[in-house]
């Protein structure tokens, strides 16, 4: 399917494992089906089966909160282009009991699904590692930048994000322990005129768009005035912190025939 070609090609070439492209294709399609079957009441269908319908529906939707001052931007002003994405994967995964970046989805580590989703929309990917750094780094493609947070045990997402965001322009940021985003949502974040957060009925989710200057500070505080972009994908607010949450997510994939 055209929507999956970027993910399939990039991840298949990077991993150099027989059959991985086919698995990624099934997983991406099933994530779209989950969005179709689990969409919110009264939402239009937004599965991956019809990319034209996805784009039109996404363009017609309204943000649930407009960033302060955004309306005063000069019409036609040049905006910095989003070229980068950051995956935060430094945590110890204590509640999961196993490294979350390496959680297996039909033979593919979860972190590679995030990498493939971002690369499919043309973004450079940067991964912040900490606990299990060597094991996680060993599965990453060569074209992914790595940063290591040596203080991962006593710090959090803020410090890890600071490592990768320093010197970057606008960037998309996600923790690793969420389902990979659909292409339509990534493109809407990229097209946003400033900082933005995907949300589902007002509940913030991931990824988010961070703007320069890339100063230190909690991401939620930096995004307090950001636009909230409504998503039809209920997975945007799903956290994968425990074995129960992970198994529920895998079961949702199986129900779609992945």
Coordinates of C-alpha atoms in Angstrom, one line a residue:
X1 CA 0.0 0.0 0.0
X2 CA 1.4 3.5 -0.9
X3 CA 1.1 4.7 2.7
X4 CA 3.4 2.0 3.9
X5 CA 6.1 2.1 1.2
X6 CA 8.3 4.6 3.1
X7 CA 8.2 2.6 6.3
X8 CA 8.6 -0.8 4.5
X9 CA 11.6 0.4 2.4
X10 CA 13.5 2.2 5.1
X11 CA 13.1 -0.3 7.8
X12 CA 13.6 -3.3 5.5
X13 CA 16.8 -1.9 4.2
X14 CA 18.1 -0.8 7.6
X15 CA 17.4 -4.0 9.4
X16 CA 18.5 -6.3 6.6
X17 CA 16.4 -9.1 8.0
X18 CA 14.3 -11.4 5.6
X19 CA 10.6 -10.8 5.9
X20 CA 10.9 -7.7 8.1
X21 CA 9.3 -5.4 5.4
X22 CA 6.3 -7.7 5.2
X23 CA 5.9 -7.7 8.9
X24 CA 6.1 -3.9 9.1
X25 CA 3.5 -3.6 6.3
X26 CA 1.1 -5.8 8.2
X27 CA 1.6 -3.9 11.5
X28 CA 1.2 -0.5 9.9
X29 CA -2.0 -1.6 8.2
X30 CA -3.3 -3.1 11.3
X31 CA -2.6 0.1 13.3
X32 CA -4.7 1.9 10.8
X33 CA -7.5 -0.7 11.2
X34 CA -7.4 -0.2 14.9
X35 CA -7.9 3.5 14.4
X36 CA -10.8 2.6 12.1
X37 CA -12.5 0.1 14.5
X38 CA -11.7 2.0 17.8
X39 CA -12.5 5.5 16.6
X40 CA -14.4 7.8 18.8
X41 CA -18.2 7.9 18.5
X42 CA -19.4 10.1 15.6
X43 CA -15.9 10.3 14.2
X44 CA -15.5 9.7 10.4
X45 CA -13.6 6.6 9.4
X46 CA -9.8 7.3 9.3
X47 CA -8.2 4.0 8.5
X48 CA -5.1 3.7 6.3
X49 CA -7.2 2.1 3.5
X50 CA -7.9 5.5 1.9
X51 CA -5.1 8.0 2.1
X52 CA -7.0 10.6 0.2
X53 CA -9.9 10.4 2.7
X54 CA -7.3 10.6 5.5
X55 CA -5.8 13.8 4.2
X56 CA -9.1 15.5 3.5
X57 CA -10.5 14.6 6.9
X58 CA -7.4 15.7 8.7
X59 CA -7.4 19.0 6.9
X60 CA -11.0 19.7 7.8
X61 CA -10.6 19.0 11.5
X62 CA -10.1 21.8 14.0
X63 CA -7.6 22.1 16.8
X64 CA -9.0 22.1 20.3
X65 CA -6.8 24.9 21.4
X66 CA -4.9 27.5 19.4
X67 CA -1.5 28.6 20.6
X68 CA -1.4 32.0 22.1
X69 CA -0.3 34.6 19.5
X70 CA -0.4 32.1 16.6
X71 CA -3.1 34.1 14.8
X72 CA -0.9 37.1 14.6
X73 CA 1.8 35.4 12.5
X74 CA 2.4 37.3 9.3
X75 CA 0.7 35.7 6.4
X76 CA 3.2 34.0 4.1
X77 CA 6.1 34.3 6.7
X78 CA 8.8 31.7 6.4
X79 CA 8.5 29.1 9.1
X80 CA 11.3 26.7 10.1
X81 CA 10.8 23.3 8.5
X82 CA 10.6 20.3 10.8
X83 CA 13.5 18.0 9.9
X84 CA 14.1 16.0 13.0
X85 CA 12.3 13.6 15.4
X86 CA 13.5 12.4 18.8
X87 CA 12.6 9.1 20.5
X88 CA 13.1 9.1 24.3
X89 CA 14.2 5.6 25.3
X90 CA 16.5 6.0 28.3
X91 CA 14.2 4.7 31.1
X92 CA 14.8 1.6 33.2
X93 CA 11.5 -0.1 32.3
X94 CA 11.1 -1.3 35.8
X95 CA 7.3 -1.7 35.7
X96 CA 7.5 -3.6 32.4
X97 CA 10.2 -5.9 33.7
X98 CA 12.0 -5.9 30.3
X99 CA 13.5 -3.1 28.1
X100 CA 10.5 -1.4 26.5
X101 CA 12.4 -0.3 23.4
X102 CA 13.0 -4.0 22.6
X103 CA 9.4 -5.2 23.1
X104 CA 8.6 -7.6 20.3
X105 CA 5.9 -6.9 17.8
X106 CA 6.0 -9.9 15.4
X107 CA 9.7 -10.0 15.5
X108 CA 10.3 -6.2 15.3
X109 CA 11.5 -4.2 18.3
X110 CA 9.0 -1.4 19.2
X111 CA 11.7 1.3 18.8
X112 CA 12.2 0.3 15.2
X113 CA 8.5 1.0 14.5
X114 CA 8.9 4.5 15.8
X115 CA 12.1 5.0 13.7
X116 CA 10.4 3.7 10.6
X117 CA 7.3 5.9 11.1
X118 CA 9.4 9.1 11.4
X119 CA 11.7 8.2 8.5
X120 CA 8.6 7.5 6.3
X121 CA 7.7 11.2 6.5
X122 CA 11.3 12.3 5.8
X123 CA 12.6 13.1 9.3
X124 CA 16.0 12.5 10.7
X125 CA 15.7 10.3 13.8
X126 CA 17.6 10.8 17.1
X127 CA 17.3 8.3 19.9
X128 CA 18.2 9.0 23.6
X129 CA 19.4 5.9 25.4
X130 CA 20.2 5.2 29.0
X131 CA 19.4 1.9 30.7
X132 CA 20.2 -1.1 28.3
X133 CA 21.9 1.4 26.0
X134 CA 24.2 -1.2 24.3
X135 CA 21.3 -3.6 23.7
X136 CA 19.0 -1.0 22.3
X137 CA 21.7 0.6 20.1
X138 CA 22.5 -2.8 18.6
X139 CA 19.1 -2.9 16.8
X140 CA 19.2 0.7 15.5
X141 CA 19.9 1.5 11.8
X142 CA 23.2 3.3 11.1
X143 CA 21.4 6.4 10.0
X144 CA 19.9 7.0 13.5
X145 CA 21.7 9.4 15.8
X146 CA 22.3 8.1 19.3
X147 CA 22.6 10.0 22.6
X148 CA 23.2 8.5 26.0
X149 CA 21.9 9.9 29.2
X150 CA 24.5 8.6 31.8
X151 CA 22.2 9.9 34.6
X152 CA 19.1 8.0 33.4
X153 CA 18.5 6.5 36.9
X154 CA 18.1 9.9 38.6
X155 CA 16.8 12.0 35.7
X156 CA 13.7 11.9 33.5
X157 CA 12.3 12.8 30.1
X158 CA 13.3 16.5 30.4
X159 CA 17.0 15.8 30.7
X160 CA 16.9 13.1 28.0
X161 CA 15.1 15.5 25.6
X162 CA 17.6 18.2 26.3
X163 CA 20.5 16.0 25.1
X164 CA 18.9 15.4 21.7
X165 CA 17.1 18.7 21.1
X166 CA 20.2 20.9 21.7
X167 CA 20.9 22.8 18.5
X168 CA 17.9 21.4 16.6
X169 CA 15.2 23.4 14.9
X170 CA 11.5 22.4 15.2
X171 CA 11.3 18.7 16.1
X172 CA 8.8 16.0 16.9
X173 CA 9.3 14.2 20.2
X174 CA 7.9 10.9 21.5
X175 CA 8.6 8.5 24.4
X176 CA 9.3 5.0 23.2
X177 CA 6.5 3.5 25.4
X178 CA 3.6 4.5 23.2
X179 CA 2.2 3.0 20.0
X180 CA 3.9 4.5 16.8
X181 CA 2.0 7.4 15.3
X182 CA 0.1 7.1 12.0
X183 CA 1.5 9.0 9.1
X184 CA -1.5 11.4 8.9
X185 CA -0.9 12.6 12.4
X186 CA 2.8 13.1 11.9
X187 CA 2.2 15.1 8.7
X188 CA -0.3 17.3 10.6
X189 CA 2.3 18.0 13.3
X190 CA 4.8 18.8 10.6
X191 CA 2.4 21.2 8.9
X192 CA 1.5 23.0 12.2
X193 CA 2.5 26.7 12.3
X194 CA 4.2 26.2 15.7
X195 CA 4.4 24.1 18.8
X196 CA 1.7 21.4 18.9
X197 CA 0.4 18.4 20.8
X198 CA -1.8 15.6 19.4
X199 CA -4.8 15.0 21.6
X200 CA -7.9 12.9 21.8
X201 CA -10.9 14.8 23.1
X202 CA -8.8 17.2 24.9
X203 CA -6.5 14.6 26.5
X204 CA -2.8 15.2 25.5
X205 CA -0.9 12.5 23.8
X206 CA 2.2 11.9 21.6
X207 CA 4.1 12.8 19.6
X208 CA 4.5 16.5 20.3
X209 CA 6.1 19.3 18.3
X210 CA 8.8 21.4 20.1
X211 CA 10.0 24.7 18.7
X212 CA 13.4 26.5 19.1
X213 CA 15.1 27.9 21.0
X214 CA 15.7 24.5 22.5
X215 CA 16.0 25.5 26.1
X216 CA 16.0 23.2 29.1
X217 CA 12.7 22.7 30.8
X218 CA 9.8 20.3 31.3
X219 CA 8.1 19.5 28.0
X220 CA 4.6 19.9 29.4
X221 CA 5.5 23.4 30.6
X222 CA 7.1 24.4 27.3
X223 CA 3.9 23.1 25.5
X224 CA 1.4 24.8 27.8
X225 CA 0.4 27.4 25.1
X226 CA 0.8 25.0 22.2
X227 CA -1.9 24.1 19.7
X228 CA -3.8 20.9 20.5
X229 CA -4.4 19.0 17.3
X230 CA -7.3 16.6 17.6
X231 CA -6.6 13.0 16.4
X232 CA -9.0 10.2 15.6
X233 CA -6.4 7.6 16.7
X234 CA -7.2 6.7 20.3
X235 CA -3.8 5.1 20.6
X236 CA -2.3 8.6 20.8
X237 CA -3.1 8.7 24.6
X238 CA -2.2 5.1 25.2
X239 CA 0.8 4.4 27.5
X240 CA 2.6 1.1 27.5
X241 CA 4.2 0.9 30.9
X242 CA 3.1 -2.5 32.3
X243 CA 2.9 -6.1 30.9
X244 CA -0.9 -5.8 31.1
X245 CA -1.0 -2.6 29.0
X246 CA 1.4 -4.2 26.5
X247 CA -0.6 -7.4 26.2
X248 CA -3.8 -5.4 25.7
X249 CA -2.1 -3.5 22.8
X250 CA -0.8 -6.8 21.2
X251 CA -4.3 -8.3 21.5
X252 CA -5.7 -5.3 19.7
X253 CA -3.3 -5.9 16.9
X254 CA -4.3 -9.6 16.7
X255 CA -7.9 -8.7 16.5
X256 CA -7.2 -6.9 13.3
X257 CA -5.5 -9.9 11.8
X258 CA -1.9 -8.7 11.9

